[in-house]
Amino acid sequence: MVKLIVSTTIDPASINPATALLAMPGWNPAPSSLQDDMKSYANGEVRLLQHNNRIIVEDNLDLRWEQATGETVDEIIFLSKHTAVSNKPALTIHPIGVPHLCDGDALPQGGKAGWAALPNPRMGSWLRLLKKIAASHSLLPEFEITMEATHHGPVTDKPTMFLEIGSTEEYWKRQDAAQVIAQLIWEGLGLGGGAAVGNWNCESNKNKVLIGIGGGHYAPRHMDIVLKDNVWVGHLLSSYSLPMEDPSQSKTDSSASGIGGTWKQAIMAAYEATRSAFPGGEILAHLDHKSFKGWQRNAVTEFLGQHNIKIGKSIDFC
């Protein structure tokens, strides 16, 4: 089993953290026949891959790596830039997928319609570690430390997360930000000899896993729980990933079964992927109630009940 870190040379927010990580001890070239334009390096059970393409279009790197090397990939970490209208500096973590899209829909940022990748179980603990490391490098409060909602590709079958630097070219090139991401990986995977951070263990007394439903792209209400309560975190579905048809605009009833849109598809894809990533875990849906209209909240609550998906309040994650 190996852990695959993926970077691209065309993105400074990707290649700079990779370069900073490779400057740490223990790395050696790891030849593979994956592609001629891809370089790879090994450090224990960790592999770092560099390619020259856009991150979100390199589908099935896990399967391609396994076919080329005979090594089974058990998780993937992508390094990438983050963009935001606000242009604020940020360090972000997020799961991937486009579970609300249908066949035939445009895929502007890769992925596969109706699909959600297995979320990497390390995300919650790494978010907390990221905040600690960023503070030690004096990046706070200049940089915001945040989670993003589930979005974009590439397609993969393994537990996956993105680590990103945002939000403009000035910050993508910041070496101190790159160093923080590199140290997060170094400590988080135990490359320095310490214990790895975020290994899933369903038998511990902390096995509750949050799925966030509703809210904005940066999921502040969900993230507050993740930061404060040491909870595990799976997919985060923002309101834009839960398209719902207003029952007042049609002749259908206002129950969950009568409200169209792909919101049910998105919830189930996110739930099943999270359940697979956290075997034996107690999966709890956390609703951002303020982001829903009354009929939307009622429909979501009814749908979750129909599928025996538990709804958790903030206190349930403590």
CSV table of C-alpha atoms in Angstrom, one decimal:
chain,number,residue,atom,x,y,z
A,1,MET,CA,0.0,0.0,0.0
A,2,VAL,CA,1.3,3.4,-0.9
A,3,LYS,CA,0.1,7.0,-0.5
A,4,LEU,CA,0.2,9.1,-3.6
A,5,ILE,CA,0.8,12.8,-3.6
A,6,VAL,CA,0.1,14.5,-6.9
A,7,SER,CA,1.5,17.8,-8.1
A,8,THR,CA,1.7,19.6,-11.4
A,9,THR,CA,4.5,21.8,-12.8
A,10,ILE,CA,2.1,24.2,-14.4
A,11,ASP,CA,0.7,25.4,-11.0
A,12,PRO,CA,3.0,27.2,-8.5
A,13,ALA,CA,0.7,26.4,-5.7
A,14,SER,CA,1.2,22.7,-6.6
A,15,ILE,CA,4.8,22.4,-7.5
A,16,ASN,CA,6.2,24.7,-4.8
A,17,PRO,CA,4.8,22.6,-1.9
A,18,ALA,CA,6.0,19.5,-3.7
A,19,THR,CA,9.5,21.0,-4.1
A,20,ALA,CA,9.6,22.0,-0.4
A,21,LEU,CA,8.5,18.5,0.6
A,22,LEU,CA,11.2,16.9,-1.6
A,23,ALA,CA,13.8,19.1,0.1
A,24,MET,CA,13.1,17.2,3.4
A,25,PRO,CA,15.0,14.0,4.1
A,26,GLY,CA,14.4,10.5,2.8
A,27,TRP,CA,13.3,11.1,-0.8
A,28,ASN,CA,14.7,9.1,-3.7
A,29,PRO,CA,13.7,8.9,-7.4
A,30,ALA,CA,11.2,6.2,-8.1
A,31,PRO,CA,11.2,5.3,-11.7
A,32,SER,CA,7.9,4.2,-13.1
A,33,SER,CA,6.5,3.5,-16.6
A,34,LEU,CA,3.4,5.6,-15.9
A,35,GLN,CA,4.2,8.3,-18.5
A,36,ASP,CA,7.5,9.7,-19.9
A,37,ASP,CA,6.6,13.2,-18.8
A,38,MET,CA,5.9,12.2,-15.2
A,39,LYS,CA,8.5,12.2,-12.5
A,40,SER,CA,8.0,10.2,-9.3
A,41,TYR,CA,9.8,10.0,-5.9
A,42,ALA,CA,9.6,7.6,-3.0
A,43,ASN,CA,9.9,8.1,0.8
A,44,GLY,CA,8.9,4.9,2.6
A,45,GLU,CA,5.3,4.2,1.7
A,46,VAL,CA,4.7,7.6,0.2
A,47,ARG,CA,5.0,8.4,-3.5
A,48,LEU,CA,5.2,12.0,-4.9
A,49,LEU,CA,4.2,12.3,-8.6
A,50,GLN,CA,4.8,15.4,-10.8
A,51,HIS,CA,3.2,15.8,-14.1
A,52,ASN,CA,2.8,18.7,-16.6
A,53,ASN,CA,-1.0,18.7,-17.0
A,54,ARG,CA,-4.0,20.3,-15.2
A,55,ILE,CA,-4.7,18.5,-12.0
A,56,ILE,CA,-8.4,18.1,-12.5
A,57,VAL,CA,-8.1,16.3,-15.9
A,58,GLU,CA,-5.7,13.5,-14.8
A,59,ASP,CA,-8.4,10.8,-14.2
A,60,ASN,CA,-7.7,7.4,-12.6
A,61,LEU,CA,-4.1,8.1,-11.5
A,62,ASP,CA,-4.5,5.6,-8.8
A,63,LEU,CA,-5.4,2.8,-11.2
A,64,ARG,CA,-2.7,3.9,-13.7
A,65,TRP,CA,-0.1,4.0,-11.0
A,66,GLU,CA,-1.1,0.5,-9.8
A,67,GLN,CA,-0.9,-0.9,-13.4
A,68,ALA,CA,2.5,0.8,-14.0
A,69,THR,CA,4.2,-0.1,-10.7
A,70,GLY,CA,2.3,-3.0,-9.2
A,71,GLU,CA,1.8,-0.9,-6.0
A,72,THR,CA,-1.6,-0.5,-4.6
A,73,VAL,CA,-2.6,3.1,-3.8
A,74,ASP,CA,-4.6,3.5,-0.6
A,75,GLU,CA,-5.1,7.3,-0.6
A,76,ILE,CA,-4.4,10.3,-2.8
A,77,ILE,CA,-3.5,13.9,-1.9
A,78,PHE,CA,-3.6,16.5,-4.6
A,79,LEU,CA,-1.7,19.8,-4.4
A,80,SER,CA,-3.4,22.7,-6.2
A,81,LYS,CA,-4.2,26.4,-6.3
A,82,HIS,CA,-7.4,27.9,-5.0
A,83,THR,CA,-9.2,30.8,-6.6
A,84,ALA,CA,-11.8,33.0,-5.0
A,85,VAL,CA,-13.7,36.2,-6.0
A,86,SER,CA,-12.5,37.8,-2.7
A,87,ASN,CA,-8.8,37.3,-3.7
A,88,LYS,CA,-8.1,36.6,0.0
A,89,PRO,CA,-5.1,34.5,1.0
A,90,ALA,CA,-6.2,31.1,2.1
A,91,LEU,CA,-5.1,27.5,2.8
A,92,THR,CA,-7.9,25.1,2.1
A,93,ILE,CA,-8.8,21.4,2.3
A,94,HIS,CA,-11.7,19.7,0.6
A,95,PRO,CA,-13.1,16.4,-0.8
A,96,ILE,CA,-13.9,16.1,-4.5
A,97,GLY,CA,-16.8,15.1,-6.7
A,98,VAL,CA,-19.7,16.6,-8.7
A,99,PRO,CA,-22.6,14.4,-7.3
A,100,HIS,CA,-25.3,16.9,-8.3
A,101,LEU,CA,-24.6,16.8,-12.1
A,102,CYS,CA,-26.3,14.5,-14.6
A,103,ASP,CA,-25.1,12.7,-17.7
A,104,GLY,CA,-24.9,15.4,-20.4
A,105,ASP,CA,-24.2,18.2,-18.1
A,106,ALA,CA,-21.0,20.2,-18.7
A,107,LEU,CA,-18.1,19.2,-16.5
A,108,PRO,CA,-16.1,22.5,-16.4
A,109,GLN,CA,-13.8,21.3,-13.6
A,110,GLY,CA,-13.5,17.6,-14.4
A,111,GLY,CA,-15.0,14.7,-12.5
A,112,LYS,CA,-17.9,12.4,-13.5
A,113,ALA,CA,-21.6,13.2,-13.4
A,114,GLY,CA,-23.3,12.0,-10.2
A,115,TRP,CA,-20.0,10.9,-8.7
A,116,ALA,CA,-18.4,11.7,-5.3
A,117,ALA,CA,-14.9,10.4,-4.5
A,118,LEU,CA,-14.2,8.6,-1.2
A,119,PRO,CA,-13.3,11.5,1.2
A,120,ASN,CA,-9.9,11.1,2.7
A,121,PRO,CA,-10.5,10.4,6.5
A,122,ARG,CA,-7.5,12.7,7.4
A,123,MET,CA,-9.3,15.9,6.4
A,124,GLY,CA,-10.7,16.9,9.8
A,125,SER,CA,-7.5,16.2,11.7
A,126,TRP,CA,-5.4,17.8,9.0
A,127,LEU,CA,-7.5,20.9,9.1
A,128,ARG,CA,-6.7,21.3,12.8
A,129,LEU,CA,-3.1,20.5,12.2
A,130,LEU,CA,-2.9,22.9,9.3
A,131,LYS,CA,-4.2,25.7,11.5
A,132,LYS,CA,-1.5,24.9,14.1
A,133,ILE,CA,1.3,24.8,11.6
A,134,ALA,CA,0.2,28.0,9.8
A,135,ALA,CA,0.2,29.8,13.2
A,136,SER,CA,3.7,28.6,13.9
A,137,HIS,CA,4.8,30.1,10.5
A,138,SER,CA,3.1,33.4,11.3
A,139,LEU,CA,0.6,33.1,8.5
A,140,LEU,CA,-2.3,33.8,10.7
A,141,PRO,CA,-4.5,35.9,10.5
A,142,GLU,CA,-3.3,36.9,7.1
A,143,PHE,CA,-4.2,33.5,5.6
A,144,GLU,CA,-7.7,32.0,6.3
A,145,ILE,CA,-7.6,28.3,7.1
A,146,THR,CA,-10.7,26.7,5.8
A,147,MET,CA,-12.5,23.7,4.3
A,148,GLU,CA,-14.3,23.9,1.0
A,149,ALA,CA,-17.4,22.1,-0.1
A,150,THR,CA,-17.1,19.1,-2.3
A,151,HIS,CA,-16.4,20.1,-5.9
A,152,HIS,CA,-14.5,19.2,-9.1
A,153,GLY,CA,-12.4,16.3,-10.4
A,154,PRO,CA,-10.3,14.3,-11.2
A,155,VAL,CA,-11.9,10.9,-11.1
A,156,THR,CA,-10.4,8.5,-8.6
A,157,ASP,CA,-11.5,5.4,-6.7
A,158,LYS,CA,-9.4,6.1,-3.6
A,159,PRO,CA,-9.9,8.2,-0.5
A,160,THR,CA,-8.9,11.7,-1.7
A,161,MET,CA,-8.5,15.3,-0.6
A,162,PHE,CA,-7.1,18.5,-2.1
A,163,LEU,CA,-4.7,20.8,-0.3
A,164,GLU,CA,-4.8,24.3,-1.9
A,165,ILE,CA,-3.1,27.7,-1.6
A,166,GLY,CA,-5.3,30.7,-2.6
A,167,SER,CA,-6.4,32.9,-3.9
A,168,THR,CA,-4.2,34.9,-6.4
A,169,GLU,CA,-0.9,34.4,-8.2
A,170,GLU,CA,0.8,36.5,-5.5
A,171,TYR,CA,-0.2,33.9,-2.9
A,172,TRP,CA,0.2,30.9,-5.1
A,173,LYS,CA,3.9,31.7,-5.3
A,174,ARG,CA,4.4,32.3,-1.5
A,175,GLN,CA,7.2,30.1,-0.3
A,176,ASP,CA,6.0,30.3,3.3
A,177,ALA,CA,2.6,29.0,2.3
A,178,ALA,CA,4.3,26.2,0.3
A,179,GLN,CA,6.4,25.3,3.3
A,180,VAL,CA,3.3,25.1,5.5
A,181,ILE,CA,1.6,22.7,3.1
A,182,ALA,CA,4.8,20.6,2.9
A,183,GLN,CA,5.1,20.4,6.7
A,184,LEU,CA,1.5,19.4,6.9
A,185,ILE,CA,2.1,16.4,4.7
A,186,TRP,CA,5.4,15.6,6.4
A,187,GLU,CA,3.9,15.6,9.9
A,188,GLY,CA,0.5,14.3,8.8
A,189,LEU,CA,1.9,11.2,7.1
A,190,GLY,CA,4.5,10.6,9.8
A,191,LEU,CA,7.4,11.0,7.4
A,192,GLY,CA,9.6,12.5,10.2
A,193,GLY,CA,9.3,9.4,12.3
A,194,GLY,CA,6.3,10.5,14.4
A,195,ALA,CA,2.8,9.0,14.3
A,196,ALA,CA,0.7,9.7,11.2
A,197,VAL,CA,-2.3,12.0,11.8
A,198,GLY,CA,-5.8,11.0,10.9
A,199,ASN,CA,-5.6,7.2,10.5
A,200,TRP,CA,-9.2,6.0,10.7
A,201,ASN,CA,-10.0,3.7,13.5
A,202,CYS,CA,-13.7,2.8,13.9
A,203,GLU,CA,-13.1,1.1,17.2
A,204,SER,CA,-12.0,4.3,19.0
A,205,ASN,CA,-14.4,6.2,21.2
A,206,LYS,CA,-14.5,9.0,18.6
A,207,ASN,CA,-16.1,7.4,15.5
A,208,LYS,CA,-18.7,10.0,14.6
A,209,VAL,CA,-18.4,11.3,11.0
A,210,LEU,CA,-19.9,14.5,9.8
A,211,ILE,CA,-21.5,15.0,6.4
A,212,GLY,CA,-22.3,18.7,5.9
A,213,ILE,CA,-25.5,19.5,4.0
A,214,GLY,CA,-26.3,23.0,2.9
A,215,GLY,CA,-24.6,26.4,3.4
A,216,GLY,CA,-22.0,28.2,1.4
A,217,HIS,CA,-18.9,27.0,-0.4
A,218,TYR,CA,-16.7,27.4,2.7
A,219,ALA,CA,-19.1,25.6,5.0
A,220,PRO,CA,-18.5,27.8,8.1
A,221,ARG,CA,-21.1,26.1,10.3
A,222,HIS,CA,-19.9,22.6,9.5
A,223,MET,CA,-16.2,23.7,9.8
A,224,ASP,CA,-16.8,25.1,13.3
A,225,ILE,CA,-17.7,21.7,14.5
A,226,VAL,CA,-14.8,20.1,12.8
A,227,LEU,CA,-12.4,22.6,14.4
A,228,LYS,CA,-13.8,22.5,17.9
A,229,ASP,CA,-14.9,18.9,18.4
A,230,ASN,CA,-12.2,16.8,16.8
A,231,VAL,CA,-14.8,15.2,14.7
A,232,TRP,CA,-14.1,13.2,11.5
A,233,VAL,CA,-15.5,14.8,8.3
A,234,GLY,CA,-16.7,13.3,5.0
A,235,HIS,CA,-18.4,15.2,2.2
A,236,LEU,CA,-19.7,18.7,2.4
A,237,LEU,CA,-22.5,19.6,0.1
A,238,SER,CA,-23.1,23.3,-0.2
A,239,SER,CA,-26.5,24.6,-1.2
A,240,TYR,CA,-25.5,25.0,-4.9
A,241,SER,CA,-24.9,21.3,-5.0
A,242,LEU,CA,-28.4,20.6,-3.8
A,243,PRO,CA,-30.6,21.8,-6.7
A,244,MET,CA,-34.3,21.6,-5.7
A,245,GLU,CA,-37.4,22.6,-7.7
A,246,ASP,CA,-39.7,25.0,-5.8
A,247,PRO,CA,-43.0,23.1,-5.3
A,248,SER,CA,-44.9,26.4,-5.6
A,249,GLN,CA,-43.8,26.6,-9.2
A,250,SER,CA,-45.3,23.3,-10.2
A,251,LYS,CA,-48.3,21.0,-9.5
A,252,THR,CA,-46.3,18.5,-7.6
A,253,ASP,CA,-46.7,17.9,-3.9
A,254,SER,CA,-44.2,19.5,-1.4
A,255,SER,CA,-43.0,16.2,0.1
A,256,ALA,CA,-39.5,14.9,-0.6
A,257,SER,CA,-40.8,12.6,-3.3
A,258,GLY,CA,-42.5,15.4,-5.1
A,259,ILE,CA,-39.6,17.9,-5.2
A,260,GLY,CA,-37.5,17.5,-8.3
A,261,GLY,CA,-33.9,18.3,-8.9
A,262,THR,CA,-30.7,16.4,-8.3
A,263,TRP,CA,-30.4,17.1,-4.6
A,264,LYS,CA,-31.4,13.5,-3.6
A,265,GLN,CA,-28.9,12.1,-6.0
A,266,ALA,CA,-26.2,14.3,-4.5
A,267,ILE,CA,-27.0,13.4,-0.9
A,268,MET,CA,-26.9,9.7,-1.6
A,269,ALA,CA,-23.7,9.8,-3.6
A,270,ALA,CA,-22.0,11.8,-0.8
A,271,TYR,CA,-23.4,9.5,1.9
A,272,GLU,CA,-22.4,6.3,0.3
A,273,ALA,CA,-18.9,7.6,-0.5
A,274,THR,CA,-18.4,8.8,3.1
A,275,ARG,CA,-19.7,5.5,4.5
A,276,SER,CA,-17.3,3.6,2.3
A,277,ALA,CA,-14.4,5.8,3.5
A,278,PHE,CA,-15.2,5.3,7.1
A,279,PRO,CA,-16.2,1.7,7.6
A,280,GLY,CA,-17.9,1.1,10.9
A,281,GLY,CA,-18.3,4.8,11.5
A,282,GLU,CA,-21.4,6.5,12.8
A,283,ILE,CA,-22.3,8.8,9.9
A,284,LEU,CA,-24.3,11.9,10.9
A,285,ALA,CA,-25.7,14.5,8.6
A,286,HIS,CA,-25.3,18.1,9.9
A,287,LEU,CA,-27.7,20.6,8.3
A,288,ASP,CA,-27.0,24.3,7.9
A,289,HIS,CA,-30.5,25.1,8.8
A,290,LYS,CA,-30.2,28.8,8.1
A,291,SER,CA,-29.3,28.2,4.4
A,292,PHE,CA,-32.6,26.3,3.7
A,293,LYS,CA,-36.1,27.6,3.1
A,294,GLY,CA,-38.7,25.9,5.2
A,295,TRP,CA,-39.9,23.6,2.4
A,296,GLN,CA,-36.3,22.7,1.5
A,297,ARG,CA,-35.4,21.8,5.1
A,298,ASN,CA,-38.5,19.7,5.5
A,299,ALA,CA,-37.8,17.8,2.3
A,300,VAL,CA,-34.2,17.1,3.2
A,301,THR,CA,-35.1,16.0,6.7
A,302,GLU,CA,-37.8,13.7,5.3
A,303,PHE,CA,-35.5,12.2,2.7
A,304,LEU,CA,-32.8,11.5,5.2
A,305,GLY,CA,-35.3,9.8,7.5
A,306,GLN,CA,-36.5,7.7,4.6
A,307,HIS,CA,-33.0,6.4,4.1
A,308,ASN,CA,-32.1,6.0,7.8
A,309,ILE,CA,-29.5,8.7,7.7
A,310,LYS,CA,-29.1,10.1,11.1
A,311,ILE,CA,-29.2,13.9,11.6
A,312,GLY,CA,-26.8,15.3,14.2
A,313,LYS,CA,-26.9,18.5,16.1
A,314,SER,CA,-23.7,20.3,17.1
A,315,ILE,CA,-23.9,18.7,20.6
A,316,ASP,CA,-24.0,15.2,19.1
A,317,PHE,CA,-20.4,15.6,17.8
A,318,CYS,CA,-18.9,16.5,21.1
